[in-house]
Amino acid sequence: MNSFRLAAAAAVLASSAGAAFAEEDGGGWLSGSWSLTLGASGYFAPEYEGDDKMVFRAVPLVSLGKTGTVTKFASRNDNISLGLIDNGTVRAGVAGKIIFGRDADDSDDLAGLDPVRWGGEAGLFAEVYPLDWLRVRGEVRHGIRSHDGIVGDVAVDAFQDVTPSIRVSGGPRLSFASSDYFDAYYGVSAAESAASGLGAYDPGSGMRAAGVGGAVTWQATDKITASVFGEYARLLGPAEDSTLVKERGSVDQFTVGISTTYRFDFDL
């Protein structure tokens, strides 16, 4: 329940940012048709990033933007976002992600390591449609409270409607991060090494993971969407070299689950 409250708060903050932008522009940007998409995703994924055991998780899905153009494609990987620019081919704006805490209560593997506090990431996103059936989306976010690093994600998705209500999509994913991010999730200081039994590790910046994902989406009604999805990611660079991964986890990360969303349309 707390995760949904956090998501709602993030959406309100994003809306406030848009309102402030509108005031500077004479109020014209805020007026018009808008869409708020709310939903949830339930999935099986590694218990912690880099783990070799999977657990069930649930997260909220939130997206807010103007509806001057039709949204061609949306993915469950898209973080909370507010589109400030949308001309049908290019969409860009602000993005945020909720970060849940991580400590020894989640897994015995983490005993002796400093906890990762709950918090979030905030930044920018941009997506472009080079072809009618292809979307490229990138996000760059900075950690808030959980870590002090920078994280970037790039996803390419080809999509095809096999029936009027069923769409198949998929493509490659790539992620990178700064040393502060890797230190929070994969670093092992001398003190942590002594307490956990893991080898000490001081990571730098670099690639975080590369993989592929896909989904089958059902447009149940004009406003209700449901999907089944699966993803594989291989940890790279500082994540792959971490003693936490080498000694207690795995570079192979799998995710499989379902999601559903509902779109609310309104005018301002």
PDB file of C-alpha atoms in Angstrom:
ATOM      1  CA  MET A   1       0.000   0.000   0.000  1.00  0.00           C
ATOM      2  CA  ASN A   2       2.847   2.421   0.801  1.00  0.00           C
ATOM      3  CA  SER A   3       4.246   2.008  -2.699  1.00  0.00           C
ATOM      4  CA  PHE A   4       0.957   3.166  -4.210  1.00  0.00           C
ATOM      5  CA  ARG A   5       0.910   6.214  -1.924  1.00  0.00           C
ATOM      6  CA  LEU A   6       4.440   7.043  -3.020  1.00  0.00           C
ATOM      7  CA  ALA A   7       3.435   6.701  -6.656  1.00  0.00           C
ATOM      8  CA  ALA A   8       0.465   8.980  -6.164  1.00  0.00           C
ATOM      9  CA  ALA A   9       2.677  11.537  -4.464  1.00  0.00           C
ATOM     10  CA  ALA A  10       5.130  11.365  -7.346  1.00  0.00           C
ATOM     11  CA  ALA A  11       2.326  11.955  -9.825  1.00  0.00           C
ATOM     12  CA  VAL A  12       1.129  14.975  -7.833  1.00  0.00           C
ATOM     13  CA  LEU A  13       4.655  16.382  -7.737  1.00  0.00           C
ATOM     14  CA  ALA A  14       4.980  15.891 -11.480  1.00  0.00           C
ATOM     15  CA  SER A  15       1.671  17.642 -12.021  1.00  0.00           C
ATOM     16  CA  SER A  16       2.820  20.511  -9.818  1.00  0.00           C
ATOM     17  CA  ALA A  17       5.957  20.846 -11.914  1.00  0.00           C
ATOM     18  CA  GLY A  18       3.795  21.041 -15.011  1.00  0.00           C
ATOM     19  CA  ALA A  19       1.577  23.665 -13.388  1.00  0.00           C
ATOM     20  CA  ALA A  20       4.598  25.792 -12.551  1.00  0.00           C
ATOM     21  CA  PHE A  21       5.755  25.546 -16.150  1.00  0.00           C
ATOM     22  CA  ALA A  22       2.305  26.579 -17.297  1.00  0.00           C
ATOM     23  CA  GLU A  23       2.314  29.681 -15.102  1.00  0.00           C
ATOM     24  CA  GLU A  24       5.564  30.812 -16.679  1.00  0.00           C
ATOM     25  CA  ASP A  25       4.069  30.337 -20.121  1.00  0.00           C
ATOM     26  CA  GLY A  26       0.847  32.209 -19.484  1.00  0.00           C
ATOM     27  CA  GLY A  27      -1.213  29.120 -18.652  1.00  0.00           C
ATOM     28  CA  GLY A  28      -1.556  27.901 -22.229  1.00  0.00           C
ATOM     29  CA  TRP A  29       0.426  24.707 -21.756  1.00  0.00           C
ATOM     30  CA  LEU A  30      -1.730  23.419 -18.904  1.00  0.00           C
ATOM     31  CA  SER A  31      -5.069  23.729 -20.697  1.00  0.00           C
ATOM     32  CA  GLY A  32      -6.278  20.959 -22.969  1.00  0.00           C
ATOM     33  CA  SER A  33      -6.937  17.220 -22.838  1.00  0.00           C
ATOM     34  CA  TRP A  34      -4.937  15.020 -20.461  1.00  0.00           C
ATOM     35  CA  SER A  35      -4.631  11.323 -19.681  1.00  0.00           C
ATOM     36  CA  LEU A  36      -3.669   9.757 -16.350  1.00  0.00           C
ATOM     37  CA  THR A  37      -2.823   6.065 -16.542  1.00  0.00           C
ATOM     38  CA  LEU A  38      -2.777   4.093 -13.279  1.00  0.00           C
ATOM     39  CA  GLY A  39      -2.093   0.427 -12.786  1.00  0.00           C
ATOM     40  CA  ALA A  40      -0.025  -2.247 -11.118  1.00  0.00           C
ATOM     41  CA  SER A  41       2.492  -4.885 -12.073  1.00  0.00           C
ATOM     42  CA  GLY A  42       3.044  -8.187 -10.271  1.00  0.00           C
ATOM     43  CA  TYR A  43       6.113 -10.200 -11.194  1.00  0.00           C
ATOM     44  CA  PHE A  44       8.768 -12.694 -10.155  1.00  0.00           C
ATOM     45  CA  ALA A  45      12.283 -11.265 -10.090  1.00  0.00           C
ATOM     46  CA  PRO A  46      15.569 -11.672  -8.167  1.00  0.00           C
ATOM     47  CA  GLU A  47      15.170 -11.022  -4.442  1.00  0.00           C
ATOM     48  CA  TYR A  48      17.778  -8.276  -4.730  1.00  0.00           C
ATOM     49  CA  GLU A  49      19.650  -6.896  -7.721  1.00  0.00           C
ATOM     50  CA  GLY A  50      22.269  -9.541  -8.555  1.00  0.00           C
ATOM     51  CA  ASP A  51      20.647 -12.387  -6.590  1.00  0.00           C
ATOM     52  CA  ASP A  52      20.194 -15.914  -7.933  1.00  0.00           C
ATOM     53  CA  LYS A  53      16.850 -16.490  -6.156  1.00  0.00           C
ATOM     54  CA  MET A  54      13.507 -15.108  -7.307  1.00  0.00           C
ATOM     55  CA  VAL A  55      10.606 -13.689  -5.274  1.00  0.00           C
ATOM     56  CA  PHE A  56       7.240 -12.115  -6.084  1.00  0.00           C
ATOM     57  CA  ARG A  57       6.967  -8.316  -6.127  1.00  0.00           C
ATOM     58  CA  ALA A  58       4.291  -5.733  -6.949  1.00  0.00           C
ATOM     59  CA  VAL A  59       4.819  -2.132  -8.076  1.00  0.00           C
ATOM     60  CA  PRO A  60       2.540   0.711  -9.238  1.00  0.00           C
ATOM     61  CA  LEU A  61       2.445   2.017 -12.816  1.00  0.00           C
ATOM     62  CA  VAL A  62       1.794   5.742 -13.330  1.00  0.00           C
ATOM     63  CA  SER A  63       1.914   7.954 -16.417  1.00  0.00           C
ATOM     64  CA  LEU A  64       0.544  11.465 -16.968  1.00  0.00           C
ATOM     65  CA  GLY A  65       0.549  13.462 -20.180  1.00  0.00           C
ATOM     66  CA  LYS A  66      -1.418  15.521 -22.655  1.00  0.00           C
ATOM     67  CA  THR A  67      -3.557  13.663 -25.177  1.00  0.00           C
ATOM     68  CA  GLY A  68      -3.071  15.835 -28.228  1.00  0.00           C
ATOM     69  CA  THR A  69      -1.655  12.783 -29.988  1.00  0.00           C
ATOM     70  CA  VAL A  70      -2.303   9.063 -29.689  1.00  0.00           C
ATOM     71  CA  THR A  71       0.163   7.072 -27.566  1.00  0.00           C
ATOM     72  CA  LYS A  72       1.609   4.545 -29.978  1.00  0.00           C
ATOM     73  CA  PHE A  73       3.324   2.299 -27.449  1.00  0.00           C
ATOM     74  CA  ALA A  74       3.835   1.947 -23.689  1.00  0.00           C
ATOM     75  CA  SER A  75       5.932  -0.541 -21.743  1.00  0.00           C
ATOM     76  CA  ARG A  76       5.831  -1.732 -18.137  1.00  0.00           C
ATOM     77  CA  ASN A  77       9.501  -0.674 -18.021  1.00  0.00           C
ATOM     78  CA  ASP A  78       8.485   2.960 -18.437  1.00  0.00           C
ATOM     79  CA  ASN A  79       8.900   4.681 -15.096  1.00  0.00           C
ATOM     80  CA  ILE A  80       6.552   7.320 -13.687  1.00  0.00           C
ATOM     81  CA  SER A  81       6.615  10.050 -16.311  1.00  0.00           C
ATOM     82  CA  LEU A  82       5.123  13.408 -17.253  1.00  0.00           C
ATOM     83  CA  GLY A  83       5.301  14.274 -20.938  1.00  0.00           C
ATOM     84  CA  LEU A  84       6.070  17.956 -21.549  1.00  0.00           C
ATOM     85  CA  ILE A  85       6.670  17.547 -25.293  1.00  0.00           C
ATOM     86  CA  ASP A  86       4.611  15.264 -27.521  1.00  0.00           C
ATOM     87  CA  ASN A  87       4.213  15.699 -31.274  1.00  0.00           C
ATOM     88  CA  GLY A  88       3.412  12.093 -32.124  1.00  0.00           C
ATOM     89  CA  THR A  89       6.964  11.231 -33.187  1.00  0.00           C
ATOM     90  CA  VAL A  90       8.914  12.568 -30.208  1.00  0.00           C
ATOM     91  CA  ARG A  91       7.815  12.599 -26.566  1.00  0.00           C
ATOM     92  CA  ALA A  92       9.930  13.935 -23.706  1.00  0.00           C
ATOM     93  CA  GLY A  93       9.599  15.158 -20.155  1.00  0.00           C
ATOM     94  CA  VAL A  94      10.374  14.304 -16.547  1.00  0.00           C
ATOM     95  CA  ALA A  95      10.569  10.795 -15.092  1.00  0.00           C
ATOM     96  CA  GLY A  96      10.813   9.256 -11.647  1.00  0.00           C
ATOM     97  CA  LYS A  97      11.226   5.856 -10.059  1.00  0.00           C
ATOM     98  CA  ILE A  98      10.366   4.526  -6.610  1.00  0.00           C
ATOM     99  CA  ILE A  99      13.246   2.725  -4.877  1.00  0.00           C
ATOM    100  CA  PHE A 100      12.441   0.219  -2.165  1.00  0.00           C
ATOM    101  CA  GLY A 101      14.880  -0.378   0.673  1.00  0.00           C
ATOM    102  CA  ARG A 102      17.236  -3.334   0.790  1.00  0.00           C
ATOM    103  CA  ASP A 103      18.765  -4.890   3.909  1.00  0.00           C
ATOM    104  CA  ALA A 104      19.553  -8.172   5.632  1.00  0.00           C
ATOM    105  CA  ASP A 105      15.847  -8.753   6.331  1.00  0.00           C
ATOM    106  CA  ASP A 106      15.389  -9.296   2.588  1.00  0.00           C
ATOM    107  CA  SER A 107      18.102 -11.935   2.254  1.00  0.00           C
ATOM    108  CA  ASP A 108      20.753 -13.602   4.400  1.00  0.00           C
ATOM    109  CA  ASP A 109      23.176 -12.837   1.564  1.00  0.00           C
ATOM    110  CA  LEU A 110      23.062  -9.162   2.608  1.00  0.00           C
ATOM    111  CA  ALA A 111      23.981  -9.720   6.265  1.00  0.00           C
ATOM    112  CA  GLY A 112      26.831  -7.412   7.213  1.00  0.00           C
ATOM    113  CA  LEU A 113      26.301  -5.021   4.294  1.00  0.00           C
ATOM    114  CA  ASP A 114      25.075  -1.460   4.708  1.00  0.00           C
ATOM    115  CA  PRO A 115      21.336  -1.189   3.934  1.00  0.00           C
ATOM    116  CA  VAL A 116      20.009   0.688   0.913  1.00  0.00           C
ATOM    117  CA  ARG A 117      17.362   3.127   2.145  1.00  0.00           C
ATOM    118  CA  TRP A 118      14.010   3.549   0.438  1.00  0.00           C
ATOM    119  CA  GLY A 119      13.803   6.604  -1.776  1.00  0.00           C
ATOM    120  CA  GLY A 120      13.629   7.287  -5.453  1.00  0.00           C
ATOM    121  CA  GLU A 121      15.230   8.504  -8.648  1.00  0.00           C
ATOM    122  CA  ALA A 122      14.261  11.608 -10.623  1.00  0.00           C
ATOM    123  CA  GLY A 123      15.330  12.776 -14.048  1.00  0.00           C
ATOM    124  CA  LEU A 124      14.355  13.083 -17.692  1.00  0.00           C
ATOM    125  CA  PHE A 125      13.075  10.788 -20.414  1.00  0.00           C
ATOM    126  CA  ALA A 126      12.781  10.973 -24.177  1.00  0.00           C
ATOM    127  CA  GLU A 127      11.292   8.584 -26.692  1.00  0.00           C
ATOM    128  CA  VAL A 128      11.225   8.635 -30.468  1.00  0.00           C
ATOM    129  CA  TYR A 129       9.471   6.598 -33.162  1.00  0.00           C
ATOM    130  CA  PRO A 130      11.876   6.220 -36.122  1.00  0.00           C
ATOM    131  CA  LEU A 131       9.281   3.880 -37.671  1.00  0.00           C
ATOM    132  CA  ASP A 132       5.575   3.420 -37.050  1.00  0.00           C
ATOM    133  CA  TRP A 133       6.278   0.054 -35.395  1.00  0.00           C
ATOM    134  CA  LEU A 134       9.479   0.928 -33.479  1.00  0.00           C
ATOM    135  CA  ARG A 135      10.053   2.979 -30.313  1.00  0.00           C
ATOM    136  CA  VAL A 136      13.375   3.994 -28.754  1.00  0.00           C
ATOM    137  CA  ARG A 137      13.170   5.314 -25.179  1.00  0.00           C
ATOM    138  CA  GLY A 138      15.896   6.566 -22.873  1.00  0.00           C
ATOM    139  CA  GLU A 139      15.842   7.698 -19.248  1.00  0.00           C
ATOM    140  CA  VAL A 140      18.522   9.386 -17.135  1.00  0.00           C
ATOM    141  CA  ARG A 141      17.797   9.630 -13.392  1.00  0.00           C
ATOM    142  CA  HIS A 142      19.609  10.771 -10.249  1.00  0.00           C
ATOM    143  CA  GLY A 143      19.192   8.942  -6.962  1.00  0.00           C
ATOM    144  CA  ILE A 144      17.340  10.521  -4.064  1.00  0.00           C
ATOM    145  CA  ARG A 145      18.070   9.166  -0.587  1.00  0.00           C
ATOM    146  CA  SER A 146      18.659   5.560  -1.726  1.00  0.00           C
ATOM    147  CA  HIS A 147      21.896   6.408  -3.516  1.00  0.00           C
ATOM    148  CA  ASP A 148      23.759   9.417  -4.896  1.00  0.00           C
ATOM    149  CA  GLY A 149      24.447   8.014  -8.335  1.00  0.00           C
ATOM    150  CA  ILE A 150      23.183   8.487 -11.864  1.00  0.00           C
ATOM    151  CA  VAL A 151      21.366   5.707 -13.716  1.00  0.00           C
ATOM    152  CA  GLY A 152      20.549   5.533 -17.411  1.00  0.00           C
ATOM    153  CA  ASP A 153      18.324   3.080 -19.288  1.00  0.00           C
ATOM    154  CA  VAL A 154      17.760   2.611 -23.016  1.00  0.00           C
ATOM    155  CA  ALA A 155      15.080   0.319 -24.459  1.00  0.00           C
ATOM    156  CA  VAL A 156      14.204  -0.431 -28.074  1.00  0.00           C
ATOM    157  CA  ASP A 157      10.821  -2.047 -28.731  1.00  0.00           C
ATOM    158  CA  ALA A 158       9.343  -3.277 -31.978  1.00  0.00           C
ATOM    159  CA  PHE A 159       5.575  -3.793 -31.747  1.00  0.00           C
ATOM    160  CA  GLN A 160       2.992  -5.426 -33.958  1.00  0.00           C
ATOM    161  CA  ASP A 161      -0.781  -5.786 -33.617  1.00  0.00           C
ATOM    162  CA  VAL A 162      -1.614  -9.406 -34.413  1.00  0.00           C
ATOM    163  CA  THR A 163      -5.328  -8.724 -33.858  1.00  0.00           C
ATOM    164  CA  PRO A 164      -7.218  -5.464 -33.224  1.00  0.00           C
ATOM    165  CA  SER A 165      -6.871  -6.040 -29.459  1.00  0.00           C
ATOM    166  CA  ILE A 166      -3.639  -8.042 -29.051  1.00  0.00           C
ATOM    167  CA  ARG A 167      -0.147  -6.624 -29.511  1.00  0.00           C
ATOM    168  CA  VAL A 168       3.226  -8.408 -29.423  1.00  0.00           C
ATOM    169  CA  SER A 169       6.320  -6.372 -28.605  1.00  0.00           C
ATOM    170  CA  GLY A 170       9.952  -6.790 -27.642  1.00  0.00           C
ATOM    171  CA  GLY A 171      13.528  -5.718 -28.079  1.00  0.00           C
ATOM    172  CA  PRO A 172      16.913  -5.068 -26.452  1.00  0.00           C
ATOM    173  CA  ARG A 173      17.611  -3.196 -23.215  1.00  0.00           C
ATOM    174  CA  LEU A 174      20.779  -1.491 -21.997  1.00  0.00           C
ATOM    175  CA  SER A 175      21.594   0.128 -18.663  1.00  0.00           C
ATOM    176  CA  PHE A 176      24.541   2.068 -17.230  1.00  0.00           C
ATOM    177  CA  ALA A 177      25.297   3.759 -13.907  1.00  0.00           C
ATOM    178  CA  SER A 178      27.829   5.868 -12.035  1.00  0.00           C
ATOM    179  CA  SER A 179      30.182   4.669  -9.310  1.00  0.00           C
ATOM    180  CA  ASP A 180      27.949   6.046  -6.521  1.00  0.00           C
ATOM    181  CA  TYR A 181      25.112   3.811  -7.682  1.00  0.00           C
ATOM    182  CA  PHE A 182      27.337   0.737  -7.907  1.00  0.00           C
ATOM    183  CA  ASP A 183      28.833   1.481  -4.503  1.00  0.00           C
ATOM    184  CA  ALA A 184      25.366   1.451  -2.895  1.00  0.00           C
ATOM    185  CA  TYR A 185      24.259  -1.823  -4.493  1.00  0.00           C
ATOM    186  CA  TYR A 186      27.447  -3.719  -5.274  1.00  0.00           C
ATOM    187  CA  GLY A 187      30.289  -2.177  -3.266  1.00  0.00           C
ATOM    188  CA  VAL A 188      31.789  -3.932  -0.242  1.00  0.00           C
ATOM    189  CA  SER A 189      33.925  -1.786   2.051  1.00  0.00           C
ATOM    190  CA  ALA A 190      36.620  -3.197   4.327  1.00  0.00           C
ATOM    191  CA  ALA A 191      34.233  -2.997   7.294  1.00  0.00           C
ATOM    192  CA  GLU A 192      31.441  -4.661   5.329  1.00  0.00           C
ATOM    193  CA  SER A 193      33.856  -7.341   4.171  1.00  0.00           C
ATOM    194  CA  ALA A 194      34.780  -8.175   7.756  1.00  0.00           C
ATOM    195  CA  ALA A 195      31.110  -8.259   8.821  1.00  0.00           C
ATOM    196  CA  SER A 196      29.726 -10.169   5.820  1.00  0.00           C
ATOM    197  CA  GLY A 197      32.535 -12.491   4.808  1.00  0.00           C
ATOM    198  CA  LEU A 198      32.500 -11.119   1.257  1.00  0.00           C
ATOM    199  CA  GLY A 199      35.636  -9.921  -0.462  1.00  0.00           C
ATOM    200  CA  ALA A 200      36.127  -6.149  -0.430  1.00  0.00           C
ATOM    201  CA  TYR A 201      35.116  -4.400  -3.653  1.00  0.00           C
ATOM    202  CA  ASP A 202      35.283  -0.752  -4.737  1.00  0.00           C
ATOM    203  CA  PRO A 203      33.356  -0.333  -8.026  1.00  0.00           C
ATOM    204  CA  GLY A 204      33.709   2.351 -10.668  1.00  0.00           C
ATOM    205  CA  SER A 205      31.246   3.588 -13.295  1.00  0.00           C
ATOM    206  CA  GLY A 206      30.167   1.722 -16.418  1.00  0.00           C
ATOM    207  CA  MET A 207      27.627  -0.569 -17.993  1.00  0.00           C
ATOM    208  CA  ARG A 208      25.196  -2.159 -15.576  1.00  0.00           C
ATOM    209  CA  ALA A 209      23.318  -4.708 -17.686  1.00  0.00           C
ATOM    210  CA  ALA A 210      22.256  -5.695 -21.188  1.00  0.00           C
ATOM    211  CA  GLY A 211      19.381  -7.917 -22.151  1.00  0.00           C
ATOM    212  CA  VAL A 212      16.113  -8.395 -23.957  1.00  0.00           C
ATOM    213  CA  GLY A 213      12.444  -8.219 -23.047  1.00  0.00           C
ATOM    214  CA  GLY A 214       9.070  -8.885 -24.586  1.00  0.00           C
ATOM    215  CA  ALA A 215       5.352  -8.705 -23.864  1.00  0.00           C
ATOM    216  CA  VAL A 216       1.938  -9.717 -25.129  1.00  0.00           C
ATOM    217  CA  THR A 217      -0.598  -6.960 -24.465  1.00  0.00           C
ATOM    218  CA  TRP A 218      -4.387  -7.195 -24.530  1.00  0.00           C
ATOM    219  CA  GLN A 219      -6.440  -4.037 -25.027  1.00  0.00           C
ATOM    220  CA  ALA A 220      -9.478  -5.250 -23.104  1.00  0.00           C
ATOM    221  CA  THR A 221     -11.381  -1.968 -23.573  1.00  0.00           C
ATOM    222  CA  ASP A 222     -10.558   1.521 -24.770  1.00  0.00           C
ATOM    223  CA  LYS A 223      -9.229   2.311 -21.290  1.00  0.00           C
ATOM    224  CA  ILE A 224      -8.187  -1.057 -19.782  1.00  0.00           C
ATOM    225  CA  THR A 225      -4.967  -2.807 -20.807  1.00  0.00           C
ATOM    226  CA  ALA A 226      -3.408  -6.029 -19.513  1.00  0.00           C
ATOM    227  CA  SER A 227      -0.146  -7.727 -20.442  1.00  0.00           C
ATOM    228  CA  VAL A 228       2.114 -10.700 -19.816  1.00  0.00           C
ATOM    229  CA  PHE A 229       5.826  -9.981 -19.979  1.00  0.00           C
ATOM    230  CA  GLY A 230       9.248 -11.535 -19.561  1.00  0.00           C
ATOM    231  CA  GLU A 231      12.794 -10.193 -19.509  1.00  0.00           C
ATOM    232  CA  TYR A 232      16.371 -11.373 -19.277  1.00  0.00           C
ATOM    233  CA  ALA A 233      19.309  -9.179 -18.278  1.00  0.00           C
ATOM    234  CA  ARG A 234      22.977 -10.037 -17.908  1.00  0.00           C
ATOM    235  CA  LEU A 235      24.892  -7.981 -15.411  1.00  0.00           C
ATOM    236  CA  LEU A 236      27.965  -6.259 -16.837  1.00  0.00           C
ATOM    237  CA  GLY A 237      30.910  -4.144 -15.755  1.00  0.00           C
ATOM    238  CA  PRO A 238      31.056  -3.149 -12.077  1.00  0.00           C
ATOM    239  CA  ALA A 239      27.925  -5.200 -11.322  1.00  0.00           C
ATOM    240  CA  GLU A 240      29.345  -8.361 -12.887  1.00  0.00           C
ATOM    241  CA  ASP A 241      32.663  -7.936 -11.044  1.00  0.00           C
ATOM    242  CA  SER A 242      31.076  -7.414  -7.618  1.00  0.00           C
ATOM    243  CA  THR A 243      32.016  -9.965  -4.974  1.00  0.00           C
ATOM    244  CA  LEU A 244      28.362 -10.002  -3.897  1.00  0.00           C
ATOM    245  CA  VAL A 245      27.392 -11.310  -7.330  1.00  0.00           C
ATOM    246  CA  LYS A 246      30.386 -13.609  -7.780  1.00  0.00           C
ATOM    247  CA  GLU A 247      30.195 -15.218  -4.347  1.00  0.00           C
ATOM    248  CA  ARG A 248      26.452 -15.240  -3.596  1.00  0.00           C
ATOM    249  CA  GLY A 249      24.465 -14.238  -6.665  1.00  0.00           C
ATOM    250  CA  SER A 250      24.311 -14.553 -10.426  1.00  0.00           C
ATOM    251  CA  VAL A 251      24.957 -12.376 -13.477  1.00  0.00           C
ATOM    252  CA  ASP A 252      21.803 -13.831 -15.061  1.00  0.00           C
ATOM    253  CA  GLN A 253      18.668 -11.930 -14.031  1.00  0.00           C
ATOM    254  CA  PHE A 254      15.190 -13.090 -15.091  1.00  0.00           C
ATOM    255  CA  THR A 255      11.812 -11.362 -14.674  1.00  0.00           C
ATOM    256  CA  VAL A 256       8.346 -12.650 -15.588  1.00  0.00           C
ATOM    257  CA  GLY A 257       4.956 -11.249 -14.657  1.00  0.00           C
ATOM    258  CA  ILE A 258       1.669  -9.542 -15.522  1.00  0.00           C
ATOM    259  CA  SER A 259       0.411  -5.964 -15.415  1.00  0.00           C
ATOM    260  CA  THR A 260      -2.805  -4.043 -15.895  1.00  0.00           C
ATOM    261  CA  THR A 261      -3.611  -0.338 -16.288  1.00  0.00           C
ATOM    262  CA  TYR A 262      -6.621   1.959 -16.548  1.00  0.00           C
ATOM    263  CA  ARG A 263      -6.590   5.310 -18.373  1.00  0.00           C
ATOM    264  CA  PHE A 264      -8.469   8.352 -17.063  1.00  0.00           C
ATOM    265  CA  ASP A 265      -9.119  11.131 -19.604  1.00  0.00           C
ATOM    266  CA  PHE A 266      -9.913  14.680 -18.483  1.00  0.00           C
ATOM    267  CA  ASP A 267      -9.777  18.285 -19.688  1.00  0.00           C
ATOM    268  CA  LEU A 268      -8.350  21.397 -18.063  1.00  0.00           C
TER     269      LEU A 268
END
